[in-house]
Amino acid sequence: WVPSFAGVGLADASQLGQTSIMNMCFRTRISLPWPISDRAITYAVDGIDCMDEEDAPQQVAILLDSRRAQENCSEPLDIPDRNLSSKQPVEISLVDSG
């Protein structure tokens, strides 16, 4: 859940691919008020299962990285060129959360 208020917030989110139950690829677009262009990001989501008895604390770690997005999609990603037109969102990066 992402809050939206006065035109600012989550405009679109979609899963682009999945190579396993713990490895997925998503694209998210955030709307921003004029004159700021919307932002979009395509990123890999990798889950790491640390739920064995010897793992302390037991948890599932979630790693996000836009550089690895293609690795989690079986089809080639079609990411628009940065700032191709004023109507396209600006592509941003999310790098090495782990």
Short mmCIF file of N, CA and C in Angstrom, two decimals, residues 16-85:
data_model
loop_
_atom_site.label_atom_id
_atom_site.label_comp_id
_atom_site.label_asym_id
_atom_site.label_seq_id
_atom_site.Cartn_x
_atom_site.Cartn_y
_atom_site.Cartn_z
N LEU A 16 6.57 -7.51 -13.98
CA LEU A 16 7.00 -7.73 -15.36
C LEU A 16 7.47 -9.15 -15.60
N GLY A 17 7.89 -9.82 -14.56
CA GLY A 17 8.39 -11.18 -14.74
C GLY A 17 8.70 -11.84 -13.42
N GLN A 18 8.98 -13.15 -13.52
CA GLN A 18 9.31 -13.93 -12.33
C GLN A 18 10.09 -15.15 -12.79
N THR A 19 11.27 -15.36 -12.22
CA THR A 19 12.08 -16.52 -12.58
C THR A 19 11.98 -17.63 -11.53
N SER A 20 11.49 -17.29 -10.33
CA SER A 20 11.24 -18.28 -9.28
C SER A 20 10.31 -17.64 -8.25
N ILE A 21 9.93 -18.41 -7.25
CA ILE A 21 9.02 -17.89 -6.24
C ILE A 21 9.65 -16.75 -5.44
N MET A 22 10.98 -16.67 -5.42
CA MET A 22 11.69 -15.65 -4.65
C MET A 22 12.38 -14.59 -5.51
N ASN A 23 12.21 -14.65 -6.84
CA ASN A 23 12.89 -13.72 -7.73
C ASN A 23 11.91 -13.16 -8.75
N MET A 24 11.65 -11.84 -8.64
CA MET A 24 10.66 -11.19 -9.49
C MET A 24 11.20 -9.87 -10.02
N CYS A 25 10.48 -9.31 -10.98
CA CYS A 25 10.82 -8.02 -11.56
C CYS A 25 9.55 -7.16 -11.58
N PHE A 26 9.66 -5.91 -11.11
CA PHE A 26 8.52 -5.01 -11.05
C PHE A 26 8.85 -3.67 -11.69
N ARG A 27 7.82 -2.94 -12.10
CA ARG A 27 7.95 -1.56 -12.56
C ARG A 27 6.92 -0.74 -11.81
N THR A 28 7.37 0.39 -11.27
CA THR A 28 6.52 1.27 -10.48
C THR A 28 6.64 2.69 -11.02
N ARG A 29 5.51 3.38 -11.13
CA ARG A 29 5.51 4.79 -11.55
C ARG A 29 4.87 5.62 -10.46
N ILE A 30 5.54 6.69 -10.08
CA ILE A 30 5.08 7.61 -9.05
C ILE A 30 4.69 8.92 -9.72
N SER A 31 3.48 9.40 -9.45
CA SER A 31 3.04 10.68 -10.02
C SER A 31 3.47 11.82 -9.10
N LEU A 32 3.89 12.91 -9.74
CA LEU A 32 4.31 14.11 -9.02
C LEU A 32 3.60 15.31 -9.61
N PRO A 33 3.43 16.37 -8.84
CA PRO A 33 2.69 17.53 -9.34
C PRO A 33 3.49 18.31 -10.39
N TRP A 34 2.75 18.99 -11.28
CA TRP A 34 3.39 19.85 -12.26
C TRP A 34 4.18 20.92 -11.52
N PRO A 35 5.34 21.30 -11.93
CA PRO A 35 6.05 21.03 -13.18
C PRO A 35 7.03 19.87 -13.09
N ILE A 36 6.97 19.07 -12.03
CA ILE A 36 7.91 17.96 -11.86
C ILE A 36 7.40 16.75 -12.64
N SER A 37 8.29 16.13 -13.39
CA SER A 37 7.92 14.94 -14.16
C SER A 37 7.73 13.74 -13.24
N ASP A 38 6.83 12.84 -13.64
CA ASP A 38 6.65 11.59 -12.89
C ASP A 38 7.96 10.82 -12.88
N ARG A 39 8.09 9.91 -11.96
CA ARG A 39 9.27 9.06 -11.86
C ARG A 39 8.84 7.60 -12.05
N ALA A 40 9.73 6.82 -12.68
CA ALA A 40 9.46 5.40 -12.89
C ALA A 40 10.73 4.61 -12.56
N ILE A 41 10.52 3.42 -12.06
CA ILE A 41 11.65 2.56 -11.72
C ILE A 41 11.30 1.11 -12.05
N THR A 42 12.24 0.42 -12.63
CA THR A 42 12.12 -1.02 -12.91
C THR A 42 13.19 -1.69 -12.07
N TYR A 43 12.80 -2.69 -11.28
CA TYR A 43 13.75 -3.26 -10.32
C TYR A 43 13.51 -4.74 -10.07
N ALA A 44 14.60 -5.41 -9.69
CA ALA A 44 14.55 -6.81 -9.29
C ALA A 44 14.19 -6.89 -7.82
N VAL A 45 13.40 -7.89 -7.47
CA VAL A 45 13.07 -8.20 -6.08
C VAL A 45 13.55 -9.62 -5.82
N ASP A 46 14.49 -9.76 -4.90
CA ASP A 46 15.03 -11.07 -4.56
C ASP A 46 14.77 -11.34 -3.09
N GLY A 47 14.09 -12.44 -2.81
CA GLY A 47 13.83 -12.85 -1.43
C GLY A 47 14.86 -13.88 -1.00
N ILE A 48 15.33 -13.75 0.22
CA ILE A 48 16.30 -14.70 0.76
C ILE A 48 15.68 -15.31 2.01
N ASP A 49 15.48 -16.62 1.96
CA ASP A 49 14.82 -17.35 3.05
C ASP A 49 15.83 -17.66 4.15
N CYS A 50 15.64 -17.07 5.30
CA CYS A 50 16.48 -17.32 6.48
C CYS A 50 15.60 -17.85 7.60
N MET A 51 14.82 -18.89 7.30
CA MET A 51 13.84 -19.39 8.26
C MET A 51 14.25 -20.71 8.91
N ASP A 52 15.48 -21.18 8.67
CA ASP A 52 15.94 -22.41 9.31
C ASP A 52 16.14 -22.19 10.81
N GLU A 53 16.11 -23.26 11.58
CA GLU A 53 16.25 -23.15 13.03
C GLU A 53 17.56 -22.49 13.43
N GLU A 54 18.63 -22.73 12.66
CA GLU A 54 19.93 -22.16 13.03
C GLU A 54 20.07 -20.69 12.64
N ASP A 55 19.13 -20.17 11.86
CA ASP A 55 19.16 -18.75 11.49
C ASP A 55 18.59 -17.92 12.63
N ALA A 56 19.35 -16.93 13.04
CA ALA A 56 18.87 -16.05 14.11
C ALA A 56 19.12 -14.60 13.69
N PRO A 57 18.13 -13.76 13.65
CA PRO A 57 16.72 -14.08 13.82
C PRO A 57 16.16 -14.70 12.55
N GLN A 58 15.10 -15.46 12.69
CA GLN A 58 14.45 -16.06 11.53
C GLN A 58 13.70 -14.97 10.79
N GLN A 59 13.94 -14.88 9.47
CA GLN A 59 13.35 -13.80 8.68
C GLN A 59 13.45 -14.12 7.20
N VAL A 60 12.76 -13.34 6.41
CA VAL A 60 12.93 -13.35 4.96
C VAL A 60 13.47 -11.98 4.59
N ALA A 61 14.66 -11.95 4.02
CA ALA A 61 15.27 -10.68 3.60
C ALA A 61 14.83 -10.39 2.17
N ILE A 62 14.50 -9.12 1.90
CA ILE A 62 14.08 -8.69 0.57
C ILE A 62 15.12 -7.71 0.04
N LEU A 63 15.71 -8.03 -1.11
CA LEU A 63 16.70 -7.17 -1.75
C LEU A 63 16.11 -6.54 -3.00
N LEU A 64 16.33 -5.25 -3.19
CA LEU A 64 15.82 -4.51 -4.34
C LEU A 64 17.01 -3.92 -5.10
N ASP A 65 17.03 -4.06 -6.43
CA ASP A 65 18.14 -3.52 -7.22
C ASP A 65 17.69 -3.32 -8.66
N SER A 66 17.73 -2.08 -9.14
CA SER A 66 17.29 -1.81 -10.51
C SER A 66 18.29 -2.30 -11.55
N ARG A 67 19.57 -2.44 -11.19
CA ARG A 67 20.56 -2.95 -12.15
C ARG A 67 20.32 -4.41 -12.50
N ARG A 68 19.67 -5.16 -11.63
CA ARG A 68 19.48 -6.60 -11.83
C ARG A 68 18.09 -6.96 -12.33
N ALA A 69 17.31 -5.98 -12.75
CA ALA A 69 15.92 -6.22 -13.15
C ALA A 69 15.81 -7.26 -14.26
N GLN A 70 16.65 -7.18 -15.28
CA GLN A 70 16.56 -8.10 -16.41
C GLN A 70 16.80 -9.54 -15.98
N GLU A 71 17.61 -9.76 -14.95
CA GLU A 71 17.91 -11.12 -14.49
C GLU A 71 16.66 -11.84 -13.99
N ASN A 72 15.66 -11.12 -13.54
CA ASN A 72 14.45 -11.72 -13.00
C ASN A 72 13.30 -11.72 -13.98
N CYS A 73 13.56 -11.44 -15.25
CA CYS A 73 12.55 -11.46 -16.30
C CYS A 73 12.98 -12.42 -17.40
N SER A 74 12.09 -13.28 -17.82
CA SER A 74 12.42 -14.21 -18.90
C SER A 74 12.34 -13.53 -20.26
N GLU A 75 11.58 -12.45 -20.36
CA GLU A 75 11.46 -11.68 -21.61
C GLU A 75 12.33 -10.43 -21.52
N PRO A 76 12.83 -9.93 -22.66
CA PRO A 76 13.60 -8.68 -22.61
C PRO A 76 12.75 -7.52 -22.11
N LEU A 77 13.33 -6.69 -21.27
CA LEU A 77 12.63 -5.52 -20.75
C LEU A 77 12.65 -4.40 -21.78
N ASP A 78 11.54 -3.70 -21.90
CA ASP A 78 11.43 -2.56 -22.81
C ASP A 78 11.28 -1.31 -21.94
N ILE A 79 12.41 -0.74 -21.53
CA ILE A 79 12.41 0.44 -20.69
C ILE A 79 12.60 1.65 -21.59
N PRO A 80 11.69 2.64 -21.53
CA PRO A 80 11.81 3.81 -22.40
C PRO A 80 13.11 4.57 -22.15
N ASP A 81 13.62 5.23 -23.20
CA ASP A 81 14.80 6.07 -23.05
C ASP A 81 14.53 7.17 -22.05
N ARG A 82 15.54 7.53 -21.28
CA ARG A 82 15.43 8.57 -20.27
C ARG A 82 15.06 9.90 -20.93
N ASN A 83 14.00 10.51 -20.42
CA ASN A 83 13.55 11.83 -20.87
C ASN A 83 13.30 11.89 -22.38
N LEU A 84 12.73 10.82 -22.94
CA LEU A 84 12.43 10.78 -24.36
C LEU A 84 11.47 11.89 -24.75
N SER A 85 10.49 12.15 -23.93
CA SER A 85 9.58 13.27 -24.14
C SER A 85 9.08 13.75 -22.79
#
